[in-house]
């Protein structure tokens, strides 16, 4: 389907941040030696699965990520294993996609349908590019459509000075005349409004940053990012710039044509929406 983001207009979409989890990636250092420092993708995915539970309770109940911080830690720990997340290297995009598939299969969850776009993900070998993934940089149209469909939207970003991160996007405001806007998201480095030692107490913290196009026409995110660890310190932040280079939308609702082709009997199905 075509993008619902109209040309020449300022448009916004925002999902209430209270639907999302507030799992902090540094919490995983207690179970995995220093892996929590690089566990942004599995942690954002845990918070995304919590969103699906909260937004679609009749479909998922509490089967995807459990209830409460301890069970979220169990889910995050399992995703770290399935995604092959390591200290120093984090999670590569193909491992992110295939690891999520393996996790959902392992818990025999109701179907989660995926739609993705990744730039330079390195598909091949044990990780062939799935049919539901496009190659390229995510666009505002992709982000807007995913959020308008009430998808859980995990994006990967690459810092302009090296390294990367994974965040959970819940909103977008964009002016196509100026090619500028605001991205709203839950940052696994700083996802909770209150902490007790190394445990987030919630509610979920809304983070935002300015969005623009860089010289290559790719989305550039700039925001004040937490640089500390746990226990939490409220005065350790600095501005960062990063290009959005990957996005994966998790949605329980497939297209009708896909339902006819695949049925709903599979534990996990992956579907790409037409564009």
mmCIF file of C-alpha atoms in Angstrom:
data_model
loop_
_atom_site.group_PDB
_atom_site.id
_atom_site.type_symbol
_atom_site.label_atom_id
_atom_site.label_comp_id
_atom_site.label_asym_id
_atom_site.label_seq_id
_atom_site.Cartn_x
_atom_site.Cartn_y
_atom_site.Cartn_z
ATOM 1 C CA UNK A 1 0.000 0.000 0.000
ATOM 2 C CA UNK A 2 1.137 3.584 -0.514
ATOM 3 C CA UNK A 3 2.268 5.837 2.287
ATOM 4 C CA UNK A 4 -0.414 7.762 4.159
ATOM 5 C CA UNK A 5 2.073 10.599 4.796
ATOM 6 C CA UNK A 6 0.825 13.346 2.475
ATOM 7 C CA UNK A 7 3.222 15.488 0.481
ATOM 8 C CA UNK A 8 3.506 19.145 1.405
ATOM 9 C CA UNK A 9 1.837 18.808 4.795
ATOM 10 C CA UNK A 10 2.876 18.714 8.441
ATOM 11 C CA UNK A 11 1.515 15.501 9.968
ATOM 12 C CA UNK A 12 1.857 13.694 13.279
ATOM 13 C CA UNK A 13 1.142 10.300 14.783
ATOM 14 C CA UNK A 14 1.736 9.442 18.437
ATOM 15 C CA UNK A 15 0.967 6.275 20.403
ATOM 16 C CA UNK A 16 0.523 6.787 24.142
ATOM 17 C CA UNK A 17 3.854 5.943 25.758
ATOM 18 C CA UNK A 18 2.093 4.285 28.716
ATOM 19 C CA UNK A 19 1.437 1.200 26.559
ATOM 20 C CA UNK A 20 5.145 0.339 26.394
ATOM 21 C CA UNK A 21 7.534 -1.432 28.744
ATOM 22 C CA UNK A 22 10.330 0.365 30.606
ATOM 23 C CA UNK A 23 12.987 -2.352 30.688
ATOM 24 C CA UNK A 24 16.471 -0.803 31.039
ATOM 25 C CA UNK A 25 19.275 -2.472 29.077
ATOM 26 C CA UNK A 26 21.791 -1.992 31.916
ATOM 27 C CA UNK A 27 19.655 -4.265 34.094
ATOM 28 C CA UNK A 28 20.982 -7.184 32.076
ATOM 29 C CA UNK A 29 24.501 -6.678 33.412
ATOM 30 C CA UNK A 30 23.361 -8.551 36.514
ATOM 31 C CA UNK A 31 22.746 -11.721 34.486
ATOM 32 C CA UNK A 32 25.145 -11.290 31.571
ATOM 33 C CA UNK A 33 28.622 -9.947 32.242
ATOM 34 C CA UNK A 34 28.632 -6.442 30.698
ATOM 35 C CA UNK A 35 26.315 -7.530 27.860
ATOM 36 C CA UNK A 36 23.703 -5.114 29.164
ATOM 37 C CA UNK A 37 25.917 -2.267 27.967
ATOM 38 C CA UNK A 38 25.191 -3.457 24.405
ATOM 39 C CA UNK A 39 21.747 -5.040 24.840
ATOM 40 C CA UNK A 40 19.768 -2.155 23.362
ATOM 41 C CA UNK A 41 18.091 -4.205 20.610
ATOM 42 C CA UNK A 42 16.818 -7.140 22.736
ATOM 43 C CA UNK A 43 15.763 -4.663 25.446
ATOM 44 C CA UNK A 44 13.852 -2.462 22.983
ATOM 45 C CA UNK A 45 12.293 -5.637 21.595
ATOM 46 C CA UNK A 46 11.190 -6.651 25.096
ATOM 47 C CA UNK A 47 9.522 -3.260 25.530
ATOM 48 C CA UNK A 48 7.929 -3.685 22.086
ATOM 49 C CA UNK A 49 6.508 -7.099 23.005
ATOM 50 C CA UNK A 50 5.092 -5.540 26.172
ATOM 51 C CA UNK A 51 3.365 -2.967 23.960
ATOM 52 C CA UNK A 52 1.728 -5.720 21.904
ATOM 53 C CA UNK A 53 0.469 -7.340 25.108
ATOM 54 C CA UNK A 54 -0.927 -4.064 26.428
ATOM 55 C CA UNK A 55 -2.418 -2.846 23.151
ATOM 56 C CA UNK A 56 -3.813 -6.216 22.020
ATOM 57 C CA UNK A 57 -4.605 -8.033 25.295
ATOM 58 C CA UNK A 58 -7.263 -10.307 23.800
ATOM 59 C CA UNK A 59 -4.724 -11.649 21.293
ATOM 60 C CA UNK A 60 -1.602 -12.009 23.423
ATOM 61 C CA UNK A 61 -2.559 -11.892 27.077
ATOM 62 C CA UNK A 62 0.799 -11.870 28.877
ATOM 63 C CA UNK A 63 2.455 -14.506 26.702
ATOM 64 C CA UNK A 64 5.026 -12.340 24.929
ATOM 65 C CA UNK A 65 7.048 -10.694 27.692
ATOM 66 C CA UNK A 66 5.326 -11.570 30.964
ATOM 67 C CA UNK A 67 4.252 -9.206 33.741
ATOM 68 C CA UNK A 68 6.541 -7.044 35.846
ATOM 69 C CA UNK A 69 10.214 -6.191 35.734
ATOM 70 C CA UNK A 70 11.554 -9.616 36.737
ATOM 71 C CA UNK A 71 9.649 -11.388 33.949
ATOM 72 C CA UNK A 72 10.723 -8.701 31.489
ATOM 73 C CA UNK A 73 14.302 -9.459 32.500
ATOM 74 C CA UNK A 74 13.639 -13.145 31.750
ATOM 75 C CA UNK A 75 12.370 -12.194 28.283
ATOM 76 C CA UNK A 76 15.288 -9.858 27.650
ATOM 77 C CA UNK A 77 17.722 -12.561 28.747
ATOM 78 C CA UNK A 78 16.143 -15.065 26.347
ATOM 79 C CA UNK A 79 16.272 -12.573 23.468
ATOM 80 C CA UNK A 80 19.945 -11.882 24.168
ATOM 81 C CA UNK A 81 20.573 -15.582 23.686
ATOM 82 C CA UNK A 82 18.464 -15.971 20.559
ATOM 83 C CA UNK A 83 19.877 -12.800 18.973
ATOM 84 C CA UNK A 84 23.497 -13.633 19.786
ATOM 85 C CA UNK A 85 24.015 -10.286 21.503
ATOM 86 C CA UNK A 86 27.551 -9.893 22.847
ATOM 87 C CA UNK A 87 29.481 -7.308 24.840
ATOM 88 C CA UNK A 88 31.317 -4.992 22.499
ATOM 89 C CA UNK A 89 29.429 -6.070 19.367
ATOM 90 C CA UNK A 90 25.771 -5.778 20.350
ATOM 91 C CA UNK A 91 23.232 -7.275 17.935
ATOM 92 C CA UNK A 92 23.582 -7.390 14.156
ATOM 93 C CA UNK A 93 20.433 -6.702 12.121
ATOM 94 C CA UNK A 94 20.070 -10.235 10.664
ATOM 95 C CA UNK A 95 20.461 -11.732 14.146
ATOM 96 C CA UNK A 96 17.841 -9.284 15.410
ATOM 97 C CA UNK A 97 15.266 -10.474 12.876
ATOM 98 C CA UNK A 98 16.021 -14.189 13.012
ATOM 99 C CA UNK A 99 16.530 -14.183 16.777
ATOM 100 C CA UNK A 100 13.107 -12.622 17.303
ATOM 101 C CA UNK A 101 11.586 -15.288 15.061
ATOM 102 C CA UNK A 102 13.262 -18.045 17.065
ATOM 103 C CA UNK A 103 12.137 -16.550 20.370
ATOM 104 C CA UNK A 104 8.499 -16.292 19.273
ATOM 105 C CA UNK A 105 8.579 -19.852 18.006
ATOM 106 C CA UNK A 106 10.027 -21.044 21.323
ATOM 107 C CA UNK A 107 7.159 -19.571 23.354
ATOM 108 C CA UNK A 108 4.473 -20.732 20.888
ATOM 109 C CA UNK A 109 2.956 -17.249 20.823
ATOM 110 C CA UNK A 110 0.079 -16.117 18.612
ATOM 111 C CA UNK A 111 1.303 -14.766 15.257
ATOM 112 C CA UNK A 112 3.402 -11.618 15.089
ATOM 113 C CA UNK A 113 3.645 -10.222 11.567
ATOM 114 C CA UNK A 114 6.757 -8.276 10.612
ATOM 115 C CA UNK A 115 7.610 -5.564 8.102
ATOM 116 C CA UNK A 116 11.160 -4.243 7.876
ATOM 117 C CA UNK A 117 13.664 -2.099 6.058
ATOM 118 C CA UNK A 118 17.418 -2.190 6.706
ATOM 119 C CA UNK A 119 20.416 -0.543 5.062
ATOM 120 C CA UNK A 120 23.592 -2.583 4.697
ATOM 121 C CA UNK A 121 22.386 -5.376 6.969
ATOM 122 C CA UNK A 122 24.658 -8.047 5.476
ATOM 123 C CA UNK A 123 22.067 -10.697 4.632
ATOM 124 C CA UNK A 124 23.298 -14.044 3.362
ATOM 125 C CA UNK A 125 24.654 -17.381 4.513
ATOM 126 C CA UNK A 126 22.703 -18.457 7.585
ATOM 127 C CA UNK A 127 20.673 -15.245 7.394
ATOM 128 C CA UNK A 128 19.152 -14.858 3.915
ATOM 129 C CA UNK A 129 17.116 -11.693 3.469
ATOM 130 C CA UNK A 130 13.463 -12.395 4.351
ATOM 131 C CA UNK A 131 10.779 -11.492 1.833
ATOM 132 C CA UNK A 132 9.212 -9.009 4.261
ATOM 133 C CA UNK A 133 12.418 -6.926 4.464
ATOM 134 C CA UNK A 134 13.362 -4.166 2.022
ATOM 135 C CA UNK A 135 16.953 -3.001 1.612
ATOM 136 C CA UNK A 136 17.525 0.698 2.151
ATOM 137 C CA UNK A 137 17.195 3.391 4.774
ATOM 138 C CA UNK A 138 13.837 3.772 6.534
ATOM 139 C CA UNK A 139 11.732 6.681 5.335
ATOM 140 C CA UNK A 140 9.259 8.896 7.146
ATOM 141 C CA UNK A 141 6.537 7.170 5.128
ATOM 142 C CA UNK A 142 7.536 3.759 6.486
ATOM 143 C CA UNK A 143 7.670 5.050 10.058
ATOM 144 C CA UNK A 144 4.376 6.909 9.725
ATOM 145 C CA UNK A 145 2.540 3.949 8.188
ATOM 146 C CA UNK A 146 3.829 1.553 10.839
ATOM 147 C CA UNK A 147 2.801 3.812 13.703
ATOM 148 C CA UNK A 148 -0.574 4.573 12.108
ATOM 149 C CA UNK A 149 -1.183 0.812 12.047
ATOM 150 C CA UNK A 150 -0.435 0.648 15.804
ATOM 151 C CA UNK A 151 2.675 -1.459 15.237
ATOM 152 C CA UNK A 152 5.498 -1.795 17.720
ATOM 153 C CA UNK A 153 8.382 -0.161 15.877
ATOM 154 C CA UNK A 154 12.009 -0.955 16.771
ATOM 155 C CA UNK A 155 14.590 1.097 14.899
ATOM 156 C CA UNK A 156 18.364 0.821 14.711
ATOM 157 C CA UNK A 157 20.531 3.923 14.469
ATOM 158 C CA UNK A 158 24.189 4.511 13.593
ATOM 159 C CA UNK A 159 25.999 7.357 15.324
ATOM 160 C CA UNK A 160 27.771 9.781 13.015
ATOM 161 C CA UNK A 161 30.947 9.296 15.065
ATOM 162 C CA UNK A 162 30.746 5.482 15.076
ATOM 163 C CA UNK A 163 28.786 2.751 16.850
ATOM 164 C CA UNK A 164 25.071 2.127 16.976
ATOM 165 C CA UNK A 165 21.977 1.798 19.139
ATOM 166 C CA UNK A 166 18.417 0.428 19.094
ATOM 167 C CA UNK A 167 15.329 2.394 20.193
ATOM 168 C CA UNK A 168 11.573 1.832 20.285
ATOM 169 C CA UNK A 169 9.695 4.501 18.323
ATOM 170 C CA UNK A 170 6.183 5.537 19.374
ATOM 171 C CA UNK A 171 5.619 8.774 17.482
ATOM 172 C CA UNK A 172 6.557 10.999 14.566
ATOM 173 C CA UNK A 173 5.870 14.592 13.624
ATOM 174 C CA UNK A 174 7.070 15.583 10.151
ATOM 175 C CA UNK A 175 6.858 18.640 7.914
ATOM 176 C CA UNK A 176 7.519 17.611 4.334
ATOM 177 C CA UNK A 177 7.948 21.236 3.250
ATOM 178 C CA UNK A 178 10.955 21.794 5.505
ATOM 179 C CA UNK A 179 11.967 18.113 5.786
ATOM 180 C CA UNK A 180 12.210 18.464 9.542
ATOM 181 C CA UNK A 181 10.314 16.992 12.455
ATOM 182 C CA UNK A 182 10.390 15.233 15.818
ATOM 183 C CA UNK A 183 10.812 11.554 16.630
ATOM 184 C CA UNK A 184 9.284 10.194 19.860
ATOM 185 C CA UNK A 185 10.708 7.029 21.358
ATOM 186 C CA UNK A 186 11.572 4.912 24.401
ATOM 187 C CA UNK A 187 15.334 4.747 24.825
ATOM 188 C CA UNK A 188 16.513 1.542 26.595
ATOM 189 C CA UNK A 189 19.378 3.597 28.043
ATOM 190 C CA UNK A 190 16.825 5.739 29.901
ATOM 191 C CA UNK A 191 13.321 4.207 29.659
ATOM 192 C CA UNK A 192 11.832 4.764 33.124
ATOM 193 C CA UNK A 193 10.732 7.791 35.142
ATOM 194 C CA UNK A 194 11.783 6.215 38.448
ATOM 195 C CA UNK A 195 14.376 3.686 39.594
ATOM 196 C CA UNK A 196 15.234 1.588 42.604
ATOM 197 C CA UNK A 197 18.902 0.702 42.344
ATOM 198 C CA UNK A 198 19.199 -1.291 39.126
ATOM 199 C CA UNK A 199 15.471 -1.772 38.530
ATOM 200 C CA UNK A 200 13.183 0.569 36.615
ATOM 201 C CA UNK A 201 9.968 1.339 38.468
ATOM 202 C CA UNK A 202 8.131 3.143 35.662
ATOM 203 C CA UNK A 203 6.075 4.682 34.311
ATOM 204 C CA UNK A 204 7.640 4.720 30.859
ATOM 205 C CA UNK A 205 9.705 7.789 30.036
ATOM 206 C CA UNK A 206 8.961 9.624 26.786
ATOM 207 C CA UNK A 207 12.124 10.710 24.937
ATOM 208 C CA UNK A 208 12.168 12.830 21.801
ATOM 209 C CA UNK A 209 14.695 14.226 19.370
ATOM 210 C CA UNK A 210 14.848 16.403 16.294
ATOM 211 C CA UNK A 211 14.617 14.701 12.913
ATOM 212 C CA UNK A 212 15.988 15.969 9.601
ATOM 213 C CA UNK A 213 17.477 14.737 6.329
ATOM 214 C CA UNK A 214 21.254 14.539 5.988
ATOM 215 C CA UNK A 215 23.200 15.223 2.807
ATOM 216 C CA UNK A 216 22.342 11.737 1.495
ATOM 217 C CA UNK A 217 18.601 12.117 2.122
ATOM 218 C CA UNK A 218 18.643 9.751 5.112
ATOM 219 C CA UNK A 219 16.877 10.467 8.397
ATOM 220 C CA UNK A 220 19.167 12.046 10.992
ATOM 221 C CA UNK A 221 18.142 11.931 14.656
ATOM 222 C CA UNK A 222 19.631 14.352 17.206
ATOM 223 C CA UNK A 223 18.804 14.055 20.899
ATOM 224 C CA UNK A 224 20.099 14.400 24.434
ATOM 225 C CA UNK A 225 21.163 10.849 25.325
ATOM 226 C CA UNK A 226 21.813 9.340 28.748
ATOM 227 C CA UNK A 227 25.488 8.438 29.152
ATOM 228 C CA UNK A 228 25.457 6.892 32.637
ATOM 229 C CA UNK A 229 24.513 3.472 33.922
ATOM 230 C CA UNK A 230 22.699 2.043 36.924
ATOM 231 C CA UNK A 231 22.139 3.220 39.594
ATOM 232 C CA UNK A 232 20.620 6.071 37.599
ATOM 233 C CA UNK A 233 22.103 9.575 37.572
ATOM 234 C CA UNK A 234 20.011 12.471 36.281
ATOM 235 C CA UNK A 235 22.924 14.683 35.233
ATOM 236 C CA UNK A 236 24.871 12.505 32.784
ATOM 237 C CA UNK A 237 23.614 13.405 29.284
ATOM 238 C CA UNK A 238 25.100 14.609 26.012
ATOM 239 C CA UNK A 239 23.818 15.410 22.540
ATOM 240 C CA UNK A 240 24.268 12.699 19.893
ATOM 241 C CA UNK A 241 23.599 12.560 16.147
ATOM 242 C CA UNK A 242 22.661 9.289 14.446
ATOM 243 C CA UNK A 243 21.254 8.079 11.133
ATOM 244 C CA UNK A 244 18.223 5.799 11.227
ATOM 245 C CA UNK A 245 19.416 2.791 9.222
ATOM 246 C CA UNK A 246 16.954 0.052 10.154
ATOM 247 C CA UNK A 247 13.368 -0.441 11.266
ATOM 248 C CA UNK A 248 11.257 -3.475 12.124
ATOM 249 C CA UNK A 249 7.514 -3.179 12.701
ATOM 250 C CA UNK A 250 5.790 -5.846 14.833
ATOM 251 C CA UNK A 251 2.095 -6.103 14.111
ATOM 252 C CA UNK A 252 -0.533 -8.761 14.921
ATOM 253 C CA UNK A 253 -2.779 -7.804 12.010
ATOM 254 C CA UNK A 254 -1.820 -9.091 8.541
ATOM 255 C CA UNK A 255 -3.337 -8.075 5.244
ATOM 256 C CA UNK A 256 -6.461 -10.078 4.310
ATOM 257 C CA UNK A 257 -4.679 -11.551 1.298
ATOM 258 C CA UNK A 258 -1.906 -12.803 3.554
ATOM 259 C CA UNK A 259 -4.373 -14.470 5.897
ATOM 260 C CA UNK A 260 -5.797 -16.387 2.952
ATOM 261 C CA UNK A 261 -2.333 -17.532 1.902
ATOM 262 C CA UNK A 262 -0.886 -18.432 5.259
ATOM 263 C CA UNK A 263 -3.828 -18.946 7.590
ATOM 264 C CA UNK A 264 -3.499 -18.238 11.260
ATOM 265 C CA UNK A 265 -2.412 -21.675 12.412
ATOM 266 C CA UNK A 266 1.338 -20.961 12.317
ATOM 267 C CA UNK A 267 2.937 -20.008 15.598
ATOM 268 C CA UNK A 268 4.897 -17.252 13.911
ATOM 269 C CA UNK A 269 4.426 -15.751 10.464
ATOM 270 C CA UNK A 270 6.341 -13.029 8.708
ATOM 271 C CA UNK A 271 4.519 -10.771 6.306
ATOM 272 C CA UNK A 272 5.517 -7.766 4.288
ATOM 273 C CA UNK A 273 2.888 -5.126 3.583
ATOM 274 C CA UNK A 274 2.709 -4.015 -0.049
ATOM 275 C CA UNK A 275 4.029 -0.553 -0.816
#
